[in-house]
Amino acid sequence: MEGIDILLNYLSRSSFVTFFVLGWLSIYIIVTFGVLFSRYFYLSSWLEREKNSLESMLMGSKVVRDDSILKKCSSHSGTNEKLLNVCKSVAEKNATQGLWVLSMIASTSPFIGLFGTVVSILETFSGLGQGEGGASLTVIAPAISEALIATAAGIFVAIPAYSANLYIKRKAYELVTYIHRESELLLSITEKESTNV
């Protein structure tokens, strides 16, 4: 009950800027987890498909599986290295989609929180200057601690966004590595077939 009273008291004294900053950070945290979960499930299923395709090639298959992204870049008549490089580039671009959003959120949310804190502190000192209470520590300390909530919220949003960015980047790297190995296998199979002819 006391926590709810503190929150309601904080919100009743908050300005438009504080609500704007906290709303903005709330949107950021929702977007962060939305990007994280959507990219995680997308990349996990794609990684599994490419892993299975690579394993089938290692077991003796001379072509990639139909569900591999490299299927479009290879054919029974031969494999073109330039075409495989284009497919690898497209795969890398698709695998890293959404990382810019996480990077932007991780880098800007502490500044947004700091902006809210600075505005709240300015409002506190402005109120003190207009005579809305004494300039004692009992008046200033709670106001400044409440102002720091915006900075804490900004850091709270930045940490999962930065972590999600690193995690998705790692998943994308694993995926691109599998695709690169598949393309090297395809090229070596094509080379081997052309020397045997």
PDB file of C-alpha atoms in Angstrom:
ATOM      1  CA  MET A   1       0.000   0.000   0.000  1.00  0.00           C
ATOM      2  CA  GLU A   2       2.796   2.398   0.837  1.00  0.00           C
ATOM      3  CA  GLY A   3       4.417   1.839  -2.567  1.00  0.00           C
ATOM      4  CA  ILE A   4       1.171   2.711  -4.338  1.00  0.00           C
ATOM      5  CA  ASP A   5       0.819   5.868  -2.228  1.00  0.00           C
ATOM      6  CA  ILE A   6       4.371   6.905  -3.117  1.00  0.00           C
ATOM      7  CA  LEU A   7       3.690   6.290  -6.809  1.00  0.00           C
ATOM      8  CA  LEU A   8       0.407   8.221  -6.755  1.00  0.00           C
ATOM      9  CA  ASN A   9       2.068  11.063  -4.849  1.00  0.00           C
ATOM     10  CA  TYR A  10       4.897  11.130  -7.398  1.00  0.00           C
ATOM     11  CA  LEU A  11       2.491  11.161 -10.330  1.00  0.00           C
ATOM     12  CA  SER A  12       0.363  13.917  -8.789  1.00  0.00           C
ATOM     13  CA  ARG A  13       3.418  16.191  -8.531  1.00  0.00           C
ATOM     14  CA  SER A  14       4.802  15.272 -11.943  1.00  0.00           C
ATOM     15  CA  SER A  15       4.769  17.658 -14.866  1.00  0.00           C
ATOM     16  CA  PHE A  16       3.879  17.068 -18.491  1.00  0.00           C
ATOM     17  CA  VAL A  17       7.549  16.533 -19.339  1.00  0.00           C
ATOM     18  CA  THR A  18       7.845  13.743 -16.760  1.00  0.00           C
ATOM     19  CA  PHE A  19       4.766  11.985 -18.146  1.00  0.00           C
ATOM     20  CA  PHE A  20       6.103  12.452 -21.669  1.00  0.00           C
ATOM     21  CA  VAL A  21       9.523  11.006 -20.755  1.00  0.00           C
ATOM     22  CA  LEU A  22       8.063   8.040 -18.865  1.00  0.00           C
ATOM     23  CA  GLY A  23       5.594   7.391 -21.701  1.00  0.00           C
ATOM     24  CA  TRP A  24       8.381   7.523 -24.256  1.00  0.00           C
ATOM     25  CA  LEU A  25      10.481   5.095 -22.221  1.00  0.00           C
ATOM     26  CA  SER A  26       7.462   2.803 -21.829  1.00  0.00           C
ATOM     27  CA  ILE A  27       7.093   2.656 -25.604  1.00  0.00           C
ATOM     28  CA  TYR A  28      10.811   1.938 -25.875  1.00  0.00           C
ATOM     29  CA  ILE A  29      10.628  -1.030 -23.484  1.00  0.00           C
ATOM     30  CA  ILE A  30       7.639  -2.497 -25.334  1.00  0.00           C
ATOM     31  CA  VAL A  31       9.419  -2.107 -28.689  1.00  0.00           C
ATOM     32  CA  THR A  32      12.590  -3.645 -27.232  1.00  0.00           C
ATOM     33  CA  PHE A  33      10.860  -6.819 -26.121  1.00  0.00           C
ATOM     34  CA  GLY A  34       8.784  -6.943 -29.303  1.00  0.00           C
ATOM     35  CA  VAL A  35      11.898  -6.819 -31.476  1.00  0.00           C
ATOM     36  CA  LEU A  36      13.740  -9.254 -29.216  1.00  0.00           C
ATOM     37  CA  PHE A  37      11.041 -11.936 -29.253  1.00  0.00           C
ATOM     38  CA  SER A  38      10.143 -11.587 -32.931  1.00  0.00           C
ATOM     39  CA  ARG A  39      13.776 -11.685 -34.076  1.00  0.00           C
ATOM     40  CA  TYR A  40      14.621 -14.506 -31.665  1.00  0.00           C
ATOM     41  CA  PHE A  41      11.892 -16.820 -32.973  1.00  0.00           C
ATOM     42  CA  TYR A  42      12.534 -15.860 -36.603  1.00  0.00           C
ATOM     43  CA  LEU A  43      16.299 -16.374 -36.371  1.00  0.00           C
ATOM     44  CA  SER A  44      15.991 -19.576 -34.336  1.00  0.00           C
ATOM     45  CA  SER A  45      13.791 -21.271 -36.926  1.00  0.00           C
ATOM     46  CA  TRP A  46      15.958 -20.000 -39.786  1.00  0.00           C
ATOM     47  CA  LEU A  47      19.122 -21.142 -37.999  1.00  0.00           C
ATOM     48  CA  GLU A  48      17.635 -24.615 -37.527  1.00  0.00           C
ATOM     49  CA  ARG A  49      16.805 -24.861 -41.250  1.00  0.00           C
ATOM     50  CA  GLU A  50      20.298 -23.826 -42.324  1.00  0.00           C
ATOM     51  CA  LYS A  51      21.888 -26.137 -39.754  1.00  0.00           C
ATOM     52  CA  ASN A  52      19.863 -29.085 -41.081  1.00  0.00           C
ATOM     53  CA  SER A  53      20.778 -28.160 -44.644  1.00  0.00           C
ATOM     54  CA  LEU A  54      24.482 -28.031 -43.774  1.00  0.00           C
ATOM     55  CA  GLU A  55      24.272 -31.369 -41.965  1.00  0.00           C
ATOM     56  CA  SER A  56      22.573 -33.013 -44.955  1.00  0.00           C
ATOM     57  CA  MET A  57      25.328 -31.693 -47.211  1.00  0.00           C
ATOM     58  CA  LEU A  58      27.976 -33.029 -44.852  1.00  0.00           C
ATOM     59  CA  MET A  59      26.237 -36.414 -45.007  1.00  0.00           C
ATOM     60  CA  GLY A  60      26.686 -36.539 -48.783  1.00  0.00           C
ATOM     61  CA  SER A  61      23.936 -34.479 -50.354  1.00  0.00           C
ATOM     62  CA  LYS A  62      25.201 -32.498 -53.328  1.00  0.00           C
ATOM     63  CA  VAL A  63      22.565 -29.779 -53.077  1.00  0.00           C
ATOM     64  CA  VAL A  64      21.204 -27.621 -50.324  1.00  0.00           C
ATOM     65  CA  ARG A  65      17.801 -28.414 -48.901  1.00  0.00           C
ATOM     66  CA  ASP A  66      14.743 -26.728 -50.339  1.00  0.00           C
ATOM     67  CA  ASP A  67      14.198 -24.667 -47.186  1.00  0.00           C
ATOM     68  CA  SER A  68      17.698 -23.132 -47.294  1.00  0.00           C
ATOM     69  CA  ILE A  69      18.139 -19.583 -48.495  1.00  0.00           C
ATOM     70  CA  LEU A  70      20.924 -20.795 -50.781  1.00  0.00           C
ATOM     71  CA  LYS A  71      18.485 -22.955 -52.773  1.00  0.00           C
ATOM     72  CA  LYS A  72      17.673 -19.947 -54.933  1.00  0.00           C
ATOM     73  CA  CYS A  73      21.377 -19.415 -55.643  1.00  0.00           C
ATOM     74  CA  SER A  74      22.341 -22.924 -56.604  1.00  0.00           C
ATOM     75  CA  SER A  75      21.270 -25.262 -59.351  1.00  0.00           C
ATOM     76  CA  HIS A  76      22.077 -28.741 -60.596  1.00  0.00           C
ATOM     77  CA  SER A  77      23.946 -27.317 -63.583  1.00  0.00           C
ATOM     78  CA  GLY A  78      26.470 -25.526 -61.408  1.00  0.00           C
ATOM     79  CA  THR A  79      26.917 -22.950 -58.740  1.00  0.00           C
ATOM     80  CA  ASN A  80      27.984 -19.407 -59.415  1.00  0.00           C
ATOM     81  CA  GLU A  81      30.246 -17.919 -56.727  1.00  0.00           C
ATOM     82  CA  LYS A  82      29.062 -14.367 -57.376  1.00  0.00           C
ATOM     83  CA  LEU A  83      25.450 -15.411 -57.042  1.00  0.00           C
ATOM     84  CA  LEU A  84      26.212 -17.186 -53.762  1.00  0.00           C
ATOM     85  CA  ASN A  85      27.911 -14.029 -52.469  1.00  0.00           C
ATOM     86  CA  VAL A  86      24.797 -12.025 -53.304  1.00  0.00           C
ATOM     87  CA  CYS A  87      22.620 -14.555 -51.472  1.00  0.00           C
ATOM     88  CA  LYS A  88      24.931 -14.433 -48.454  1.00  0.00           C
ATOM     89  CA  SER A  89      24.702 -10.627 -48.421  1.00  0.00           C
ATOM     90  CA  VAL A  90      20.916 -10.749 -48.607  1.00  0.00           C
ATOM     91  CA  ALA A  91      20.840 -13.315 -45.803  1.00  0.00           C
ATOM     92  CA  GLU A  92      23.079 -11.154 -43.628  1.00  0.00           C
ATOM     93  CA  LYS A  93      20.866  -8.128 -44.235  1.00  0.00           C
ATOM     94  CA  ASN A  94      17.729 -10.108 -43.358  1.00  0.00           C
ATOM     95  CA  ALA A  95      19.355 -11.616 -40.268  1.00  0.00           C
ATOM     96  CA  THR A  96      20.378  -8.244 -38.844  1.00  0.00           C
ATOM     97  CA  GLN A  97      17.095  -6.428 -39.411  1.00  0.00           C
ATOM     98  CA  GLY A  98      15.835  -4.676 -36.304  1.00  0.00           C
ATOM     99  CA  LEU A  99      19.254  -4.287 -34.725  1.00  0.00           C
ATOM    100  CA  TRP A 100      19.275  -0.575 -35.508  1.00  0.00           C
ATOM    101  CA  VAL A 101      16.112  -0.159 -33.432  1.00  0.00           C
ATOM    102  CA  LEU A 102      17.653  -1.897 -30.425  1.00  0.00           C
ATOM    103  CA  SER A 103      20.857   0.083 -30.841  1.00  0.00           C
ATOM    104  CA  MET A 104      18.966   3.363 -31.018  1.00  0.00           C
ATOM    105  CA  ILE A 105      16.897   2.530 -27.936  1.00  0.00           C
ATOM    106  CA  ALA A 106      19.958   1.436 -25.958  1.00  0.00           C
ATOM    107  CA  SER A 107      21.851   4.600 -26.786  1.00  0.00           C
ATOM    108  CA  THR A 108      19.074   7.202 -26.454  1.00  0.00           C
ATOM    109  CA  SER A 109      17.014   6.012 -23.485  1.00  0.00           C
ATOM    110  CA  PRO A 110      19.538   7.108 -20.807  1.00  0.00           C
ATOM    111  CA  PHE A 111      19.565  10.584 -22.365  1.00  0.00           C
ATOM    112  CA  ILE A 112      15.784  10.729 -22.444  1.00  0.00           C
ATOM    113  CA  GLY A 113      15.721   9.756 -18.764  1.00  0.00           C
ATOM    114  CA  LEU A 114      18.385  12.345 -17.984  1.00  0.00           C
ATOM    115  CA  PHE A 115      16.343  14.978 -19.802  1.00  0.00           C
ATOM    116  CA  GLY A 116      13.359  14.163 -17.565  1.00  0.00           C
ATOM    117  CA  THR A 117      15.566  14.397 -14.476  1.00  0.00           C
ATOM    118  CA  VAL A 118      17.027  17.769 -15.476  1.00  0.00           C
ATOM    119  CA  VAL A 119      13.582  19.216 -16.164  1.00  0.00           C
ATOM    120  CA  SER A 120      12.268  17.907 -12.820  1.00  0.00           C
ATOM    121  CA  ILE A 121      15.223  19.390 -10.945  1.00  0.00           C
ATOM    122  CA  LEU A 122      14.737  22.720 -12.713  1.00  0.00           C
ATOM    123  CA  GLU A 123      11.078  22.679 -11.695  1.00  0.00           C
ATOM    124  CA  THR A 124      12.047  21.869  -8.101  1.00  0.00           C
ATOM    125  CA  PHE A 125      14.509  24.772  -7.861  1.00  0.00           C
ATOM    126  CA  SER A 126      12.078  27.062  -9.642  1.00  0.00           C
ATOM    127  CA  GLY A 127       9.432  26.200  -7.051  1.00  0.00           C
ATOM    128  CA  LEU A 128      11.892  26.837  -4.235  1.00  0.00           C
ATOM    129  CA  GLY A 129      12.790  30.193  -5.725  1.00  0.00           C
ATOM    130  CA  GLN A 130       9.133  31.197  -5.816  1.00  0.00           C
ATOM    131  CA  GLY A 131       8.749  30.472  -2.143  1.00  0.00           C
ATOM    132  CA  GLU A 132       6.801  27.197  -2.268  1.00  0.00           C
ATOM    133  CA  GLY A 133       8.438  25.926   0.870  1.00  0.00           C
ATOM    134  CA  GLY A 134      11.745  26.357   2.565  1.00  0.00           C
ATOM    135  CA  ALA A 135      15.045  25.514   1.027  1.00  0.00           C
ATOM    136  CA  SER A 136      15.729  22.860   3.632  1.00  0.00           C
ATOM    137  CA  LEU A 137      17.084  19.402   2.973  1.00  0.00           C
ATOM    138  CA  THR A 138      13.714  17.864   3.870  1.00  0.00           C
ATOM    139  CA  VAL A 139      12.148  19.714   0.946  1.00  0.00           C
ATOM    140  CA  ILE A 140      14.954  19.390  -1.624  1.00  0.00           C
ATOM    141  CA  ALA A 141      15.990  15.753  -1.029  1.00  0.00           C
ATOM    142  CA  PRO A 142      12.613  14.129  -1.813  1.00  0.00           C
ATOM    143  CA  ALA A 143      12.141  16.336  -4.877  1.00  0.00           C
ATOM    144  CA  ILE A 144      15.561  15.459  -6.280  1.00  0.00           C
ATOM    145  CA  SER A 145      15.134  11.762  -5.510  1.00  0.00           C
ATOM    146  CA  GLU A 146      11.829  11.837  -7.387  1.00  0.00           C
ATOM    147  CA  ALA A 147      13.524  13.629 -10.273  1.00  0.00           C
ATOM    148  CA  LEU A 148      16.100  10.834 -10.496  1.00  0.00           C
ATOM    149  CA  ILE A 149      13.334   8.318 -11.242  1.00  0.00           C
ATOM    150  CA  ALA A 150      13.448   9.390 -14.891  1.00  0.00           C
ATOM    151  CA  THR A 151      17.180   8.665 -15.105  1.00  0.00           C
ATOM    152  CA  ALA A 152      16.663   5.286 -13.450  1.00  0.00           C
ATOM    153  CA  ALA A 153      13.874   4.525 -15.925  1.00  0.00           C
ATOM    154  CA  GLY A 154      16.159   5.443 -18.843  1.00  0.00           C
ATOM    155  CA  ILE A 155      18.877   3.114 -17.601  1.00  0.00           C
ATOM    156  CA  PHE A 156      16.277   0.425 -16.894  1.00  0.00           C
ATOM    157  CA  VAL A 157      15.217   0.572 -20.556  1.00  0.00           C
ATOM    158  CA  ALA A 158      18.765   0.791 -21.953  1.00  0.00           C
ATOM    159  CA  ILE A 159      20.056  -2.378 -20.284  1.00  0.00           C
ATOM    160  CA  PRO A 160      17.610  -4.871 -21.880  1.00  0.00           C
ATOM    161  CA  ALA A 161      17.818  -3.046 -25.232  1.00  0.00           C
ATOM    162  CA  TYR A 162      21.611  -3.297 -25.275  1.00  0.00           C
ATOM    163  CA  SER A 163      21.523  -6.925 -24.126  1.00  0.00           C
ATOM    164  CA  ALA A 164      18.917  -7.818 -26.749  1.00  0.00           C
ATOM    165  CA  ASN A 165      21.011  -6.097 -29.414  1.00  0.00           C
ATOM    166  CA  LEU A 166      24.057  -8.193 -28.526  1.00  0.00           C
ATOM    167  CA  TYR A 167      22.029 -11.396 -28.317  1.00  0.00           C
ATOM    168  CA  ILE A 168      20.331 -10.921 -31.695  1.00  0.00           C
ATOM    169  CA  LYS A 169      23.643  -9.886 -33.258  1.00  0.00           C
ATOM    170  CA  ARG A 170      25.185 -13.139 -31.998  1.00  0.00           C
ATOM    171  CA  LYS A 171      22.292 -15.206 -33.394  1.00  0.00           C
ATOM    172  CA  ALA A 172      22.636 -13.438 -36.754  1.00  0.00           C
ATOM    173  CA  TYR A 173      26.383 -14.148 -36.755  1.00  0.00           C
ATOM    174  CA  GLU A 174      25.756 -17.864 -36.132  1.00  0.00           C
ATOM    175  CA  LEU A 175      23.238 -17.946 -38.970  1.00  0.00           C
ATOM    176  CA  VAL A 176      25.542 -16.182 -41.423  1.00  0.00           C
ATOM    177  CA  THR A 177      28.331 -18.586 -40.440  1.00  0.00           C
ATOM    178  CA  TYR A 178      26.159 -21.600 -41.332  1.00  0.00           C
ATOM    179  CA  ILE A 179      25.195 -20.012 -44.645  1.00  0.00           C
ATOM    180  CA  HIS A 180      28.847 -19.268 -45.406  1.00  0.00           C
ATOM    181  CA  ARG A 181      29.808 -22.886 -44.694  1.00  0.00           C
ATOM    182  CA  GLU A 182      27.004 -24.125 -46.934  1.00  0.00           C
ATOM    183  CA  SER A 183      28.147 -21.902 -49.790  1.00  0.00           C
ATOM    184  CA  GLU A 184      31.741 -23.086 -49.406  1.00  0.00           C
ATOM    185  CA  LEU A 185      30.543 -26.691 -49.537  1.00  0.00           C
ATOM    186  CA  LEU A 186      28.487 -25.960 -52.642  1.00  0.00           C
ATOM    187  CA  LEU A 187      31.474 -24.368 -54.339  1.00  0.00           C
ATOM    188  CA  SER A 188      33.753 -27.256 -53.429  1.00  0.00           C
ATOM    189  CA  ILE A 189      31.194 -29.782 -54.732  1.00  0.00           C
ATOM    190  CA  THR A 190      30.875 -27.804 -57.968  1.00  0.00           C
ATOM    191  CA  GLU A 191      34.662 -27.624 -58.318  1.00  0.00           C
ATOM    192  CA  LYS A 192      34.982 -31.326 -57.684  1.00  0.00           C
ATOM    193  CA  GLU A 193      32.303 -32.146 -60.268  1.00  0.00           C
ATOM    194  CA  SER A 194      33.910 -29.875 -62.889  1.00  0.00           C
ATOM    195  CA  THR A 195      37.354 -31.481 -62.407  1.00  0.00           C
ATOM    196  CA  ASN A 196      35.861 -34.984 -62.695  1.00  0.00           C
ATOM    197  CA  VAL A 197      34.269 -34.200 -66.049  1.00  0.00           C
TER     198      VAL A 197
END
